[in-house]
Coordinates of N, CA and C in Angstrom, one line a residue:
X7 N 64.3 -115.3 3.5 CA 65.4 -116.3 3.2 C 64.8 -117.7 3.4
X8 N 65.1 -118.5 2.4 CA 64.6 -119.9 2.4 C 65.7 -120.9 2.5
X9 N 65.5 -122.0 3.2 CA 66.3 -123.2 3.1 C 65.5 -124.4 2.8
X10 N 65.8 -125.0 1.6 CA 65.0 -126.1 1.1 C 65.7 -127.4 1.2
X11 N 65.1 -128.4 1.9 CA 65.6 -129.7 2.0 C 64.5 -130.6 1.5
X12 N 64.8 -131.9 1.0 CA 63.7 -132.8 0.6 C 62.6 -132.9 1.7
X13 N 61.4 -132.5 1.3 CA 60.3 -132.6 2.3 C 60.2 -131.6 3.3
X14 N 61.1 -130.6 3.3 CA 61.2 -129.6 4.4 C 61.6 -128.2 3.8
X15 N 60.8 -127.2 4.1 CA 61.1 -125.8 3.7 C 61.2 -124.9 5.0
X16 N 62.3 -124.2 5.2 CA 62.5 -123.4 6.4 C 62.5 -121.9 5.9
X17 N 61.7 -121.1 6.5 CA 61.6 -119.7 6.0 C 62.0 -118.8 7.2
X18 N 63.1 -117.9 6.9 CA 63.6 -117.0 7.8 C 63.2 -115.6 7.4
X19 N 63.1 -114.6 8.3 CA 63.0 -113.2 8.0 C 64.3 -112.6 8.3
X20 N 65.0 -112.1 7.3 CA 66.3 -111.5 7.5 C 66.2 -110.0 7.9
X21 N 66.6 -109.7 9.1 CA 66.5 -108.3 9.6 C 67.8 -107.6 9.7
X22 N 68.3 -107.1 8.6 CA 69.6 -106.4 8.7 C 70.8 -107.4 8.7
X23 N 72.0 -106.9 9.0 CA 73.2 -107.7 8.9 C 73.5 -108.6 10.0
X24 N 72.7 -108.5 11.1 CA 73.0 -109.2 12.3 C 71.9 -110.0 12.9
X25 N 70.8 -110.2 12.3 CA 69.7 -110.8 12.9 C 68.8 -111.6 12.0
X26 N 68.4 -112.8 12.3 CA 67.5 -113.6 11.6 C 66.4 -114.0 12.6
X27 N 65.1 -114.1 12.1 CA 64.0 -114.6 12.9 C 63.4 -115.7 12.1
X28 N 63.1 -116.8 12.7 CA 62.4 -118.0 12.1 C 60.9 -117.6 11.9
X29 N 60.4 -117.7 10.7 CA 59.0 -117.4 10.5 C 58.2 -118.7 10.7
X30 N 58.6 -119.8 9.9 CA 58.0 -121.1 10.1 C 58.8 -122.1 9.4
X31 N 58.5 -123.4 9.8 CA 59.1 -124.5 9.1 C 57.9 -125.4 8.5
X32 N 58.0 -125.6 7.2 CA 57.0 -126.4 6.6 C 57.6 -127.8 6.3
X33 N 57.1 -128.8 6.9 CA 57.6 -130.2 6.8 C 56.4 -131.1 6.4
X34 N 56.6 -131.7 5.2 CA 55.6 -132.6 4.6 C 54.3 -131.9 4.6
X35 N 54.3 -130.6 4.2 CA 53.0 -129.9 4.0 C 52.4 -129.4 5.3
X36 N 53.0 -129.5 6.4 CA 52.5 -129.0 7.7 C 53.4 -128.0 8.3
X37 N 52.9 -127.0 8.9 CA 53.7 -126.0 9.7 C 54.1 -126.7 11.0
X38 N 55.4 -126.7 11.2 CA 56.0 -127.3 12.4 C 56.2 -126.3 13.5
X39 N 56.7 -125.1 13.1 CA 57.0 -124.1 14.1 C 56.5 -122.7 13.6
X40 N 56.2 -121.8 14.5 CA 55.7 -120.5 14.1 C 56.7 -119.4 14.4
X41 N 56.3 -118.2 14.1 CA 57.2 -117.0 14.4 C 57.6 -117.0 15.8
X42 N 58.8 -116.5 16.0 CA 59.5 -116.2 17.3 C 59.9 -117.5 18.0
X43 N 59.9 -118.7 17.3 CA 60.3 -119.9 17.8 C 61.8 -119.8 18.1
X44 N 62.6 -119.2 17.2 CA 64.0 -119.1 17.4 C 64.6 -117.8 16.7
X45 N 65.6 -117.3 17.3 CA 66.2 -116.1 16.8 C 67.7 -116.2 16.9
X46 N 68.4 -115.8 15.8 CA 69.9 -115.8 15.8 C 70.4 -114.4 15.6
X47 N 71.2 -113.9 16.4 CA 71.8 -112.6 16.3 C 73.3 -112.7 16.4
X48 N 74.0 -111.8 15.7 CA 75.5 -111.8 15.7 C 76.0 -110.5 16.5
X49 N 76.8 -110.8 17.5 CA 77.3 -109.7 18.3 C 78.3 -108.9 17.5
X50 N 78.7 -107.7 18.1 CA 79.7 -106.8 17.4 C 81.0 -107.5 17.2
X51 N 81.4 -108.5 18.1 CA 82.7 -109.2 18.0 C 82.6 -110.4 17.1
X52 N 81.4 -110.6 16.4 CA 81.3 -111.7 15.5 C 80.7 -113.0 16.1
X53 N 80.5 -113.0 17.4 CA 80.0 -114.2 18.1 C 78.5 -114.4 17.9
X54 N 78.1 -115.6 17.5 CA 76.6 -115.8 17.3 C 75.9 -116.0 18.6
X55 N 74.7 -115.6 18.7 CA 73.9 -115.8 20.0 C 72.5 -116.3 19.6
X56 N 72.1 -117.5 20.1 CA 70.9 -118.1 19.8 C 69.9 -118.0 21.0
X57 N 68.7 -117.6 20.7 CA 67.7 -117.5 21.7 C 66.4 -118.2 21.3
X58 N 65.8 -119.0 22.2 CA 64.7 -119.9 21.9 C 63.6 -119.6 22.8
X59 N 62.3 -119.5 22.3 CA 61.2 -119.3 23.2 C 61.0 -120.4 24.1
X60 N 60.6 -120.2 25.4 CA 60.5 -121.3 26.4 C 59.5 -122.3 26.0
X61 N 58.4 -121.9 25.4 CA 57.4 -122.9 25.0 C 57.8 -123.9 23.9
X62 N 59.0 -123.6 23.3 CA 59.4 -124.4 22.2 C 60.7 -125.1 22.4
X63 N 61.2 -125.1 23.6 CA 62.5 -125.8 23.8 C 62.5 -127.3 23.6
X64 N 61.3 -127.9 23.9 CA 61.2 -129.4 23.6 C 61.2 -129.6 22.1
X65 N 60.6 -128.8 21.4 CA 60.6 -129.0 19.9 C 62.0 -128.8 19.3
X66 N 62.7 -127.9 19.9 CA 64.1 -127.7 19.4 C 64.9 -128.9 19.6
X67 N 64.8 -129.7 20.7 CA 65.6 -130.9 20.9 C 65.3 -131.9 19.8
X68 N 64.0 -132.0 19.4 CA 63.6 -133.0 18.4 C 64.1 -132.7 17.0
X69 N 64.4 -131.4 16.8 CA 64.9 -131.0 15.5 C 66.2 -130.3 15.5
X70 N 67.0 -130.6 16.5 CA 68.3 -129.8 16.7 C 69.2 -129.9 15.5
X71 N 69.3 -131.0 14.9 CA 70.2 -131.2 13.8 C 70.0 -130.3 12.6
X72 N 68.7 -130.3 12.1 CA 68.4 -129.5 11.0 C 68.5 -128.0 11.3
X73 N 68.0 -127.6 12.5 CA 68.1 -126.2 12.9 C 69.5 -125.8 13.0
X74 N 70.4 -126.7 13.6 CA 71.8 -126.3 13.7 C 72.4 -126.0 12.3
X75 N 72.1 -126.9 11.3 CA 72.7 -126.7 10.0 C 72.2 -125.4 9.4
X76 N 70.9 -125.1 9.6 CA 70.4 -123.9 9.0 C 71.0 -122.6 9.6
X77 N 71.1 -122.6 11.0 CA 71.6 -121.5 11.7 C 73.1 -121.3 11.4
X78 N 73.8 -122.4 11.2 CA 75.2 -122.3 10.9 C 75.4 -121.7 9.5
X79 N 74.4 -122.1 8.6 CA 74.4 -121.4 7.2 C 74.2 -120.0 7.3
X80 N 73.2 -119.6 8.2 CA 72.9 -118.2 8.4 C 74.1 -117.4 8.9
X81 N 74.8 -118.0 9.8 CA 76.0 -117.4 10.4 C 77.1 -117.1 9.3
X82 N 77.3 -118.1 8.5 CA 78.3 -117.9 7.5 C 77.9 -116.9 6.4
X83 N 76.6 -116.8 6.1 CA 76.0 -115.9 5.2 C 76.2 -114.5 5.7
X84 N 75.9 -114.3 7.0 CA 76.1 -112.9 7.6 C 77.5 -112.5 7.6
X85 N 78.4 -113.3 8.2 CA 79.8 -113.0 8.4 C 80.6 -112.9 7.1
X86 N 80.2 -113.8 6.1 CA 80.9 -113.8 4.9 C 80.5 -112.9 3.8
X87 N 79.2 -112.5 3.8 CA 78.6 -111.8 2.7 C 78.2 -110.3 3.1
X88 N 78.1 -110.0 4.3 CA 77.6 -108.7 4.7 C 78.5 -107.6 4.2
X89 N 79.8 -107.8 4.3 CA 80.7 -106.8 3.8 C 80.6 -106.6 2.3
X90 N 80.6 -107.7 1.6 CA 80.6 -107.7 0.2 C 79.4 -107.0 -0.4
X91 N 78.2 -107.1 0.3 CA 77.0 -106.5 -0.3 C 76.6 -105.2 0.5
X92 N 77.5 -104.6 1.3 CA 77.1 -103.4 2.0 C 77.1 -102.2 1.1
X93 N 76.2 -101.3 1.4 CA 76.1 -100.1 0.5 C 75.6 -99.0 1.4
X94 N 76.3 -97.9 1.4 CA 76.0 -96.7 2.3 C 75.6 -95.5 1.5
X95 N 74.3 -95.1 1.7 CA 73.8 -93.9 1.1 C 73.6 -94.0 -0.4
X96 N 72.9 -93.0 -1.0 CA 72.6 -92.9 -2.4 C 71.6 -93.9 -2.9
X97 N 71.5 -94.0 -4.2 CA 70.5 -94.8 -4.8 C 71.1 -96.2 -5.0
X98 N 70.4 -97.2 -4.6 CA 70.9 -98.6 -4.8 C 71.0 -98.9 -6.2
X99 N 72.2 -99.3 -6.7 CA 72.3 -99.6 -8.2 C 71.7 -100.9 -8.5
X100 N 71.1 -101.0 -9.7 CA 70.6 -102.2 -10.2 C 71.7 -103.0 -10.9
X101 N 72.0 -104.2 -10.4 CA 73.1 -104.9 -11.0 C 72.5 -105.9 -12.1
X102 N 73.1 -105.8 -13.2 CA 72.6 -106.7 -14.3 C 73.8 -107.4 -14.9
X103 N 73.5 -108.4 -15.7 CA 74.5 -109.3 -16.3 C 75.1 -108.5 -17.5
X104 N 76.4 -108.5 -17.5 CA 77.1 -107.7 -18.6 C 77.2 -108.6 -19.9
X105 N 77.0 -109.9 -19.8 CA 77.0 -110.7 -20.9 C 75.8 -110.6 -21.8
X106 N 75.9 -110.3 -23.1 CA 74.7 -110.1 -23.9 C 73.8 -111.4 -23.9
X107 N 72.5 -111.2 -23.9 CA 71.6 -112.3 -23.9 C 71.6 -113.1 -25.2
X108 N 71.5 -114.4 -25.2 CA 71.4 -115.2 -26.4 C 70.1 -115.9 -26.4
X109 N 69.4 -115.8 -27.5 CA 68.1 -116.5 -27.6 C 68.3 -118.0 -27.6
X110 N 67.7 -118.6 -26.6 CA 68.0 -120.1 -26.5 C 67.4 -120.9 -27.6
X111 N 68.0 -122.0 -27.9 CA 67.6 -122.9 -29.0 C 66.5 -123.8 -28.5
X112 N 66.5 -124.1 -27.2 CA 65.5 -125.0 -26.7 C 64.3 -124.3 -26.1
X113 N 63.1 -124.8 -26.4 CA 61.9 -124.3 -25.8 C 61.2 -125.5 -25.2
X114 N 60.8 -125.4 -23.9 CA 60.1 -126.5 -23.3 C 58.8 -126.7 -24.0
X115 N 58.5 -127.9 -24.5 CA 57.3 -128.1 -25.3 C 56.0 -128.0 -24.5
X116 N 56.1 -128.1 -23.2 CA 54.9 -128.0 -22.4 C 54.4 -126.6 -22.1
X117 N 55.3 -125.6 -22.4 CA 55.0 -124.2 -22.0 C 54.3 -123.3 -23.0
X118 N 54.6 -123.4 -24.3 CA 53.9 -122.5 -25.2 C 52.4 -122.7 -25.0
X119 N 51.7 -121.6 -24.9 CA 50.2 -121.6 -24.7 C 49.8 -121.7 -23.2
X120 N 50.8 -121.9 -22.3 CA 50.5 -122.0 -20.9 C 51.1 -120.9 -20.1
X121 N 51.2 -119.8 -20.7 CA 51.8 -118.6 -20.0 C 50.7 -117.6 -19.6
X122 N 49.5 -118.1 -19.4 CA 48.4 -117.3 -18.9 C 48.1 -117.7 -17.4
X123 N 47.1 -117.1 -16.8 CA 46.8 -117.4 -15.4 C 46.0 -118.7 -15.4
X124 N 46.5 -119.7 -14.8 CA 45.8 -121.0 -14.6 C 46.0 -121.4 -13.1
X125 N 44.9 -121.9 -12.5 CA 45.0 -122.3 -11.1 C 46.0 -123.4 -10.9
X126 N 46.8 -123.2 -9.8 CA 47.9 -124.2 -9.4 C 49.0 -124.3 -10.4
X127 N 49.2 -123.2 -11.1 CA 50.3 -123.2 -12.1 C 51.1 -121.8 -12.0
X128 N 52.3 -121.9 -12.5 CA 53.2 -120.7 -12.6 C 53.8 -120.7 -13.9
X129 N 54.2 -119.5 -14.4 CA 55.0 -119.3 -15.6 C 55.9 -118.1 -15.5
X130 N 56.9 -118.0 -16.3 CA 57.8 -116.9 -16.3 C 58.7 -116.9 -17.5
X131 N 59.2 -115.7 -17.9 CA 60.2 -115.6 -18.9 C 61.6 -115.4 -18.2
X132 N 62.4 -116.4 -18.4 CA 63.8 -116.4 -18.0 C 64.6 -115.8 -19.1
X133 N 64.8 -114.4 -19.0 CA 65.3 -113.7 -20.2 C 64.3 -113.9 -21.3
X134 N 64.7 -114.7 -22.3 CA 63.7 -115.0 -23.4 C 63.2 -116.4 -23.4
X135 N 63.6 -117.2 -22.4 CA 63.1 -118.6 -22.4 C 61.9 -118.7 -21.5
X136 N 60.8 -119.2 -22.1 CA 59.6 -119.4 -21.4 C 59.7 -120.7 -20.5
X137 N 59.4 -120.5 -19.2 CA 59.4 -121.6 -18.3 C 58.0 -121.7 -17.6
X138 N 57.6 -122.9 -17.2 CA 56.3 -123.0 -16.6 C 56.3 -124.2 -15.7
X139 N 55.3 -124.3 -14.8 CA 55.2 -125.5 -13.9 C 53.9 -125.5 -13.1
X140 N 53.9 -126.4 -12.2 CA 52.7 -126.5 -11.3 C 53.0 -126.0 -9.9
X141 N 52.0 -125.6 -9.2 CA 52.1 -125.3 -7.8 C 51.5 -126.4 -7.0
X142 N 52.4 -127.2 -6.3 CA 51.8 -128.3 -5.5 C 51.7 -128.0 -4.1
X143 N 52.3 -126.9 -3.6 CA 52.2 -126.6 -2.2 C 52.1 -125.1 -2.0
X144 N 51.2 -124.6 -1.1 CA 51.1 -123.2 -0.8 C 50.7 -123.1 0.7
X145 N 51.3 -122.2 1.4 CA 51.0 -122.0 2.8 C 51.1 -120.6 3.2
X146 N 50.2 -120.2 4.1 CA 50.1 -118.8 4.6 C 50.7 -118.7 6.0
X147 N 51.4 -117.7 6.3 CA 52.0 -117.5 7.6 C 50.9 -117.4 8.6
X148 N 51.2 -117.8 9.9 CA 50.2 -117.8 10.9 C 49.4 -116.4 11.1
X149 N 50.1 -115.3 10.9 CA 49.5 -114.0 11.0 C 48.8 -113.6 9.7
X150 N 48.9 -114.4 8.6 CA 48.4 -114.1 7.3 C 48.9 -112.8 6.8
X151 N 50.2 -112.6 7.0 CA 50.9 -111.4 6.5 C 51.9 -111.8 5.4
X152 N 51.8 -113.0 4.9 CA 52.8 -113.5 3.9 C 52.4 -114.9 3.5
X153 N 53.0 -115.4 2.4 CA 52.7 -116.7 2.0 C 53.9 -117.2 1.1
X154 N 54.0 -118.6 1.1 CA 55.0 -119.2 0.3 C 54.3 -120.3 -0.6
X155 N 54.8 -120.3 -1.8 CA 54.3 -121.4 -2.7 C 55.5 -122.0 -3.5
X156 N 55.4 -123.2 -3.9 CA 56.5 -123.8 -4.7 C 55.9 -125.0 -5.5
X157 N 56.7 -125.4 -6.5 CA 56.3 -126.5 -7.3 C 57.3 -126.7 -8.5
X158 N 57.3 -127.9 -9.0 CA 58.3 -128.3 -10.1 C 57.9 -127.7 -11.4
X159 N 59.0 -127.7 -12.3 CA 58.8 -127.3 -13.7 C 58.0 -128.4 -14.4
X160 N 57.3 -128.0 -15.5 CA 56.6 -129.0 -16.3 C 57.5 -129.8 -17.1
X161 N 58.7 -129.4 -17.3 CA 59.6 -130.2 -18.2 C 60.7 -130.9 -17.4
X162 N 60.8 -130.6 -16.1 CA 61.8 -131.3 -15.3 C 61.4 -131.3 -13.9
X163 N 61.0 -132.4 -13.3 CA 60.5 -132.5 -12.0 C 61.6 -132.2 -10.9
X164 N 62.8 -132.2 -11.4 CA 64.0 -132.0 -10.5 C 64.3 -130.5 -10.3
X165 N 63.6 -129.6 -11.1 CA 63.8 -128.2 -11.0 C 62.4 -127.5 -10.8
X166 N 62.4 -126.3 -10.2 CA 61.1 -125.6 -10.0 C 61.4 -124.4 -9.2
X167 N 60.3 -123.7 -8.8 CA 60.5 -122.4 -8.1 C 60.0 -122.5 -6.7
X168 N 60.5 -121.6 -5.9 CA 60.0 -121.4 -4.5 C 59.9 -119.8 -4.4
X169 N 58.7 -119.4 -4.0 CA 58.5 -117.9 -3.8 C 57.9 -117.7 -2.4
X170 N 58.4 -116.7 -1.7 CA 57.9 -116.2 -0.5 C 57.5 -114.7 -0.7
X171 N 56.3 -114.4 -0.4 CA 55.8 -113.0 -0.5 C 55.5 -112.4 0.8
X172 N 56.2 -111.3 1.2 CA 55.9 -110.6 2.5 C 54.9 -109.5 2.2
X173 N 53.8 -109.5 2.9 CA 52.8 -108.5 2.7 C 52.9 -107.3 3.6
X174 N 53.9 -107.2 4.4 CA 54.1 -106.0 5.3 C 52.9 -105.8 6.2
X175 N 52.2 -104.7 6.0 CA 51.1 -104.4 6.9 C 49.8 -105.0 6.4
X176 N 49.8 -105.6 5.2 CA 48.5 -106.1 4.6 C 48.3 -107.5 5.2
X177 N 47.0 -107.8 5.5 CA 46.7 -109.1 6.0 C 45.7 -109.8 5.0
X178 N 45.9 -111.1 4.9 CA 45.0 -111.9 4.0 C 43.7 -112.3 4.7
X179 N 43.0 -111.3 5.2 CA 41.7 -111.5 5.9 C 40.6 -110.7 5.2
X180 N 40.8 -110.2 4.0 CA 39.9 -109.4 3.2 C 40.2 -109.5 1.8
X181 N 39.3 -109.1 0.9 CA 39.6 -109.0 -0.6 C 40.7 -108.0 -0.8
X182 N 41.6 -108.3 -1.7 CA 42.7 -107.4 -2.1 C 42.8 -107.3 -3.6
X183 N 43.1 -106.1 -4.1 CA 43.2 -105.9 -5.5 C 44.4 -105.0 -5.8
X184 N 45.3 -105.5 -6.7 CA 46.4 -104.7 -7.3 C 47.2 -104.0 -6.2
X185 N 47.9 -104.8 -5.4 CA 48.9 -104.2 -4.4 C 50.2 -104.8 -4.7
X186 N 51.3 -104.0 -4.8 CA 52.6 -104.4 -5.2 C 53.5 -104.5 -3.9
X187 N 54.3 -105.5 -3.8 CA 55.2 -105.7 -2.7 C 56.6 -105.9 -3.2
X188 N 57.6 -105.4 -2.5 CA 59.0 -105.5 -3.0 C 59.9 -106.3 -2.1
X189 N 59.4 -106.7 -0.9 CA 60.2 -107.5 0.0 C 59.9 -109.0 -0.1
X190 N 60.4 -109.6 -1.2 CA 60.0 -111.0 -1.5 C 61.3 -111.8 -1.8
X191 N 61.1 -113.1 -1.9 CA 62.2 -114.0 -2.2 C 61.8 -115.0 -3.3
X192 N 62.7 -115.1 -4.3 CA 62.5 -116.0 -5.4 C 63.7 -117.0 -5.6
X193 N 63.4 -118.2 -5.7 CA 64.4 -119.3 -5.9 C 64.0 -120.2 -7.0
X194 N 65.0 -120.5 -7.9 CA 64.8 -121.6 -8.9 C 65.7 -122.7 -8.6
X195 N 65.2 -123.8 -8.1 CA 66.0 -124.8 -7.5 C 66.4 -126.0 -8.5
X196 N 67.4 -126.7 -8.1 CA 67.8 -127.9 -8.8 C 68.1 -129.0 -7.8
X197 N 67.2 -130.0 -7.7 CA 67.3 -131.0 -6.7 C 68.4 -132.0 -7.1
X198 N 68.8 -132.1 -8.3 CA 69.8 -133.1 -8.7 C 71.2 -132.6 -8.1
X199 N 71.5 -131.3 -8.4 CA 72.7 -130.8 -7.9 C 72.6 -130.2 -6.5
X200 N 71.4 -130.3 -5.9 CA 71.1 -129.8 -4.6 C 71.5 -128.3 -4.4
X201 N 71.1 -127.5 -5.4 CA 71.5 -126.1 -5.3 C 70.4 -125.2 -6.0
X202 N 70.7 -123.9 -6.0 CA 69.7 -123.0 -6.7 C 70.3 -122.6 -8.0
X203 N 69.6 -122.7 -9.1 CA 70.0 -122.2 -10.4 C 70.0 -120.7 -10.4
X204 N 68.9 -120.1 -9.8 CA 68.8 -118.6 -9.7 C 68.2 -118.4 -8.3
X205 N 68.5 -117.2 -7.8 CA 67.9 -116.7 -6.5 C 68.0 -115.2 -6.5
X206 N 66.9 -114.6 -5.9 CA 66.9 -113.1 -5.8 C 67.8 -112.7 -4.7
X207 N 68.0 -111.4 -4.6 CA 68.9 -110.8 -3.6 C 68.2 -109.6 -3.0
X208 N 68.5 -109.5 -1.7 CA 67.8 -108.4 -0.9 C 68.1 -107.0 -1.4
X209 N 69.4 -106.8 -1.9 CA 69.8 -105.5 -2.3 C 69.2 -105.1 -3.7
X210 N 68.6 -106.0 -4.4 CA 68.0 -105.8 -5.7 C 66.6 -106.3 -5.7
X211 N 65.6 -105.4 -5.3 CA 64.2 -105.9 -5.1 C 63.6 -106.7 -6.2
X212 N 62.9 -107.8 -5.7 CA 62.1 -108.6 -6.6 C 60.6 -108.4 -6.3
X213 N 59.9 -107.8 -7.3 CA 58.6 -107.3 -7.0 C 57.5 -108.3 -7.4
X214 N 56.5 -108.3 -6.5 CA 55.3 -109.1 -6.8 C 54.1 -108.3 -6.6
X215 N 53.2 -108.4 -7.6 CA 51.9 -107.7 -7.6 C 50.8 -108.7 -7.3
X216 N 50.1 -108.5 -6.2 CA 48.9 -109.4 -6.0 C 47.7 -108.7 -6.7
X217 N 47.5 -109.2 -7.9 CA 46.4 -108.7 -8.7 C 45.0 -108.8 -8.1
X218 N 44.8 -110.0 -7.5 CA 43.5 -110.3 -6.9 C 43.6 -111.3 -5.8
X219 N 43.0 -111.1 -4.7 CA 42.8 -112.2 -3.7 C 41.4 -112.1 -3.2
X220 N 40.7 -113.2 -3.4 CA 39.3 -113.3 -2.9 C 39.3 -114.1 -1.6
X221 N 38.9 -113.4 -0.6 CA 39.0 -114.0 0.8 C 38.0 -115.1 1.0
X222 N 36.9 -115.1 0.3 CA 35.8 -116.1 0.4 C 36.3 -117.4 -0.3
X223 N 36.9 -117.3 -1.4 CA 37.3 -118.5 -2.1 C 38.8 -118.8 -1.8
X224 N 39.5 -117.9 -1.2 CA 40.9 -118.0 -0.9 C 41.8 -118.0 -2.2
X225 N 41.3 -117.7 -3.3 CA 42.0 -117.8 -4.6 C 42.8 -116.5 -4.8
X226 N 44.1 -116.6 -5.1 CA 45.0 -115.5 -5.3 C 45.7 -115.7 -6.6
X227 N 45.9 -114.6 -7.4 CA 46.7 -114.6 -8.6 C 47.4 -113.3 -8.7
X228 N 48.6 -113.4 -9.3 CA 49.5 -112.2 -9.3 C 50.6 -112.4 -10.3
X229 N 51.4 -111.4 -10.4 CA 52.6 -111.3 -11.3 C 53.8 -111.0 -10.5
X230 N 55.0 -111.3 -11.1 CA 56.3 -111.1 -10.5 C 57.3 -110.8 -11.5
X231 N 58.4 -110.1 -11.1 CA 59.5 -109.8 -12.0 C 60.7 -109.3 -11.1
X232 N 61.9 -109.4 -11.7 CA 63.1 -108.9 -11.0 C 64.3 -109.6 -11.6
X233 N 65.4 -109.3 -11.0 CA 66.7 -109.9 -11.4 C 67.1 -111.1 -10.5
X234 N 67.4 -112.2 -11.0 CA 67.8 -113.4 -10.3 C 69.2 -113.7 -10.5
X235 N 70.0 -114.0 -9.5 CA 71.4 -114.2 -9.6 C 71.8 -115.7 -9.7
X236 N 72.8 -116.1 -10.5 CA 73.3 -117.4 -10.5 C 74.3 -117.6 -9.4
X237 N 74.4 -118.8 -8.9 CA 75.3 -119.1 -7.8 C 76.8 -119.0 -8.3
X238 N 77.0 -119.2 -9.5 CA 78.4 -119.0 -10.1 C 78.7 -117.7 -10.7
X239 N 77.8 -116.7 -10.5 CA 78.0 -115.4 -11.1 C 77.1 -115.1 -12.2
X240 N 76.8 -113.8 -12.4 CA 75.9 -113.4 -13.5 C 74.5 -113.6 -13.0
X241 N 73.6 -113.7 -14.0 CA 72.2 -113.8 -13.6 C 71.3 -113.7 -14.8
X242 N 70.0 -113.5 -14.5 CA 69.0 -113.4 -15.6 C 67.8 -112.5 -15.2
X243 N 67.3 -111.8 -16.1 CA 66.1 -111.0 -15.9 C 64.8 -111.9 -15.9
X244 N 64.1 -112.0 -14.8 CA 62.9 -112.7 -14.7 C 61.7 -111.8 -15.0
X245 N 61.0 -112.1 -16.1 CA 59.9 -111.2 -16.5 C 58.6 -111.9 -16.7
X246 N 57.5 -111.1 -16.7 CA 56.2 -111.7 -17.0 C 55.8 -112.9 -16.2
X247 N 56.3 -112.9 -14.9 CA 55.9 -114.1 -14.1 C 54.5 -114.1 -13.7
X248 N 53.9 -115.2 -13.6 CA 52.5 -115.4 -13.3 C 52.3 -116.5 -12.3
X249 N 51.3 -116.4 -11.4 CA 50.9 -117.5 -10.5 C 49.4 -117.4 -10.2
X250 N 48.8 -118.5 -9.9 CA 47.4 -118.5 -9.4 C 47.3 -119.7 -8.5
X251 N 46.8 -119.5 -7.2 CA 46.8 -120.5 -6.2 C 45.8 -120.2 -5.1
X252 N 45.3 -121.2 -4.5 CA 44.4 -120.9 -3.3 C 45.3 -120.9 -2.0
X253 N 45.0 -119.9 -1.2 CA 45.8 -119.7 0.0 C 44.9 -119.9 1.3
X254 N 44.8 -121.1 1.7 CA 43.9 -121.5 2.8 C 44.6 -121.1 4.1

């Protein structure tokens, strides 16, 4: 789960309906806090409980306002949405938009011909619309078991994507080829409206295939696809996603 503010990206690990763990905070391109800095759990009676590691209590005081806002958002997400998205047993249904797709009349002029693998760039098909952009920031988690990258669209600097890929038991300390991961987060943001145009959901996996990672050069490239949901309902099928970036 990501929270994006101007100049600041906060990444949480969502562990079921009652617990969030802070993975790291990226502020102005630098990691401010690491895993286990803060944890939010929700008791059976609905009361939130916050625990902070002793070594980071001073840091919490310096950033209490932004952390409070984020944790309050987490609390409302848990208490307000857990029931709506609960599912017990059986095969998890794939939820798709019931509205027929319409071929868009507008095509971003910067994207045709740029839907291949290029360093520090991303591209995707939003249903039938080709979108593309640059990757201006990428960061690896301290344990090198996941990474986040983001960057603006080539046709609108106020929109772009944020992706976090969780590698589970895989570590970015060796060469990796053709490994697929399903516990990921995808966001297409809009800085003008300060919201997300699309976002993935935990109950409908968004898959990422790490086609290649060269540990010597730190260059990684891969593909992604899945269903992304609109904040006002409905959604879109994200297909043929591509990225190529160095993961230092």
